[in-house]
Backbone as numpy.savetxt, mean C-alpha at the origin, in Angstrom:
# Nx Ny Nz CAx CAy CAz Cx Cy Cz
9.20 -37.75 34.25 8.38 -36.56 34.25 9.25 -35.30 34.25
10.00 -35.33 34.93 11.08 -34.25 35.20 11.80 -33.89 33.63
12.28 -35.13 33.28 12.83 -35.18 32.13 12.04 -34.21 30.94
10.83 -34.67 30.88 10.05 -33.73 29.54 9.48 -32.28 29.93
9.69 -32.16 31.21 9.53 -30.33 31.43 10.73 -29.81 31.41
12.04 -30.57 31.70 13.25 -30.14 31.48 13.42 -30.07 29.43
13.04 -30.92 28.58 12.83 -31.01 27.52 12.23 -30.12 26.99
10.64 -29.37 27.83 9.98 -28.71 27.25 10.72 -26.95 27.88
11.34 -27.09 28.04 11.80 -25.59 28.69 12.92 -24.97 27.86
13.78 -26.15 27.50 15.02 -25.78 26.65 14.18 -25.51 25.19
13.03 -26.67 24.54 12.61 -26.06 23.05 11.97 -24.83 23.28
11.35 -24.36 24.59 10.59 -23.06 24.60 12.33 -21.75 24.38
13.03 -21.96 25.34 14.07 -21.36 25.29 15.11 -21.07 23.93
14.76 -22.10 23.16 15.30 -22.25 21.80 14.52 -21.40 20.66
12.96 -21.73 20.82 12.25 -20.83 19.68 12.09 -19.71 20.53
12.68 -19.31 21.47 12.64 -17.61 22.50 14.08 -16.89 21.39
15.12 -17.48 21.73 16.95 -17.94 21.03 16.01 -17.48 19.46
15.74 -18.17 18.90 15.71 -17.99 17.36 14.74 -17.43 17.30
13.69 -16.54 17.66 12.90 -15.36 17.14 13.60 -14.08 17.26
14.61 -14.09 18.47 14.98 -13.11 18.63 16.19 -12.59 17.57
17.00 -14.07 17.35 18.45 -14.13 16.13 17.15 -13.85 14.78
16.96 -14.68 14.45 15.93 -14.35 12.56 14.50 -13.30 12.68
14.46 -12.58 13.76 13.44 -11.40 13.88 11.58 -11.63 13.40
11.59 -13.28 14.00 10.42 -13.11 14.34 9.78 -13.01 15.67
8.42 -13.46 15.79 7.40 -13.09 16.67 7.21 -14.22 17.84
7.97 -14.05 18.75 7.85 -15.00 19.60 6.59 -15.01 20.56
5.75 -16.05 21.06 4.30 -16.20 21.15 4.30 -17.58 21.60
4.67 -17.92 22.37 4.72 -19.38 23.26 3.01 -19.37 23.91
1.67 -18.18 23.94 1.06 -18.89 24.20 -0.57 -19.36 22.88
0.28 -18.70 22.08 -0.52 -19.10 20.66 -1.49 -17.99 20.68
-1.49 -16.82 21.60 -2.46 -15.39 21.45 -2.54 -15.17 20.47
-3.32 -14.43 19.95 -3.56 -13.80 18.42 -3.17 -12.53 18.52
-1.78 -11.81 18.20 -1.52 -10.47 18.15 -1.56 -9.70 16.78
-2.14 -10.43 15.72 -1.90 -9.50 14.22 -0.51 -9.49 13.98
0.05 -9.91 14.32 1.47 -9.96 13.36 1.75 -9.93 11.74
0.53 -11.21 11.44 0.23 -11.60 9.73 -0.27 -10.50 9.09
-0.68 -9.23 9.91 -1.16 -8.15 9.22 -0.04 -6.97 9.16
0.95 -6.79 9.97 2.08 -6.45 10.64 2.82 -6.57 9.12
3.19 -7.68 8.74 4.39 -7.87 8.51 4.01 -8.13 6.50
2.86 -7.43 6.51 2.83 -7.34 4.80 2.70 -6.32 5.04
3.31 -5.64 3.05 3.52 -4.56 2.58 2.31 -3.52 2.90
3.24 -2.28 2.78 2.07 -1.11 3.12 1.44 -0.76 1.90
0.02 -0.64 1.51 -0.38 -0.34 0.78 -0.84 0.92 0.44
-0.38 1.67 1.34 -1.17 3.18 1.46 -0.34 3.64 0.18
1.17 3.87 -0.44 1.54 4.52 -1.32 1.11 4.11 -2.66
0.61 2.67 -3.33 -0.09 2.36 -4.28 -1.16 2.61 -4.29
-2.30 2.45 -2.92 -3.90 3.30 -3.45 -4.06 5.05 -4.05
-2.23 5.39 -3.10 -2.69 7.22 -3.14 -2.51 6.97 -4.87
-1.41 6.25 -5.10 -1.39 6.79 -6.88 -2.75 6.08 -7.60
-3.30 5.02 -7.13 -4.08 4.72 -8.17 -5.37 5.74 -7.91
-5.80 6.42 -6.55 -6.94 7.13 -6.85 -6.68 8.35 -6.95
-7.17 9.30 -7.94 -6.84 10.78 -8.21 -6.86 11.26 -7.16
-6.42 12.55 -6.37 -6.07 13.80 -5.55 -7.20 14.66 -6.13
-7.61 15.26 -5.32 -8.87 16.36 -5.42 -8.74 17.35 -5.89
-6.92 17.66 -6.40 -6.44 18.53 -7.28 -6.72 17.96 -9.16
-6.45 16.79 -8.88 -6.54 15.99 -10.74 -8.20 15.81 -10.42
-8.80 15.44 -9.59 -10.67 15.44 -10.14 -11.18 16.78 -10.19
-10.72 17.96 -9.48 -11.30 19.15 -10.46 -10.68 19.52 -11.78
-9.23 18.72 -11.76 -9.01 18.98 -13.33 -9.84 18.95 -14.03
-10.03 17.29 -13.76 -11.21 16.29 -14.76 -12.07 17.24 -15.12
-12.78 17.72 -13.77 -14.00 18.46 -14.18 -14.31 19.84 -15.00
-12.88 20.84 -15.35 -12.83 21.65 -15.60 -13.39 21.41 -17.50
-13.19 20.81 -18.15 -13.62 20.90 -19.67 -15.06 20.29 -19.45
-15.79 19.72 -18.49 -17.08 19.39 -18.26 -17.69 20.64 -18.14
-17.50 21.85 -17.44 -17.96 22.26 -16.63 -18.03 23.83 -18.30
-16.67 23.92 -18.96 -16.76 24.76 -19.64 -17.84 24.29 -20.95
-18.37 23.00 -20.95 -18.55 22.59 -22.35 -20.21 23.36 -21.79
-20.69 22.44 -21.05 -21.82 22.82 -20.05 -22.33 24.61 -20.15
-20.92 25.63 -19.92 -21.24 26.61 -19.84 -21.18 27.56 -21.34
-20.81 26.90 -22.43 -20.25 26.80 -23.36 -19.07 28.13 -23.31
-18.14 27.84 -22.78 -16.66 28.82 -23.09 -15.80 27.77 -23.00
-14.67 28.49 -23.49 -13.50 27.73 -23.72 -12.76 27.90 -23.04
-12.23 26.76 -22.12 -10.79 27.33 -21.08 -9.43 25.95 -21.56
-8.75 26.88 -21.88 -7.41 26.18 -22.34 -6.73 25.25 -20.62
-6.49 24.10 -21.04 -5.37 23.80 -20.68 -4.42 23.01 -20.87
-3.08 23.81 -20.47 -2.00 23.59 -21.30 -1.26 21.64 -21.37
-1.58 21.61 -19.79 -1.66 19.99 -19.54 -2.45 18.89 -20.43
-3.55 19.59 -21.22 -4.70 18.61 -21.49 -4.30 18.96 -23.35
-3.55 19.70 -23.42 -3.51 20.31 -24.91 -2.35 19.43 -25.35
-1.26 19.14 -24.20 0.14 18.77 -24.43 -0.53 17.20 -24.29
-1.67 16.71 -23.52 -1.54 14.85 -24.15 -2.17 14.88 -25.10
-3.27 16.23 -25.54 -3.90 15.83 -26.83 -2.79 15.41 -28.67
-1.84 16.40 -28.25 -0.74 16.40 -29.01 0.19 15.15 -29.04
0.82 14.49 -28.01 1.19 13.85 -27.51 0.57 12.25 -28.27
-0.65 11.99 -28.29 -1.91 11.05 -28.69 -1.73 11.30 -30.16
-1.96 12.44 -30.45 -1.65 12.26 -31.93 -0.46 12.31 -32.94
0.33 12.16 -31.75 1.90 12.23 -32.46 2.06 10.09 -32.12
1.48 10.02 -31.32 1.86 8.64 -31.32 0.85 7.76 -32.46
-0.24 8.68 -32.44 -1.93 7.68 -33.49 -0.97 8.05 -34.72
-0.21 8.72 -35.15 0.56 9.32 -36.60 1.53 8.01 -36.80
């Protein structure tokens, strides 16, 4: 009896030893701390680029808004991909 709590103390002491050397999550009582959520990539810098800034959706909206009112407002951003599109459709 002695023998396998002496057994079970050194493998606890060992995976204590190697979480701490290879930098994982040591947890001898099987709690649930989120670690698995912890330890993947951050996604916050790929959603900011994939959803527009409230600066590029009033872009968007600015040739809506002139067609609507019927005037013309240049812009120079929207003129340079129109060019751009047809230098590549050429």
């Amino acid at each position: 009896m002695k023998g396998a709590l002496a057994q079970a103390a050194r493998s606890l002491k060992v995976a204590e030893l190697s979480s701490k050397i290879f930098g994982n999550a040591f947890n001898p009582t099987g709690a649930r701390t989120g670690n698995y959520i912890l330890r993947q990539n951050f996604r916050g810098e790929h959603m900011v680029r994939y959803y527009p800034s409230q600066l590029e959706r009033n872009l968007i909206k600015v040739p809506r808004i002139s067609r609507l009112m019927g005037e013309k407002m240049y812009d120079p951003d929207e003129i340079d991909r129109l060019n751009v599109n047809d230098k590549r459709r050429a």
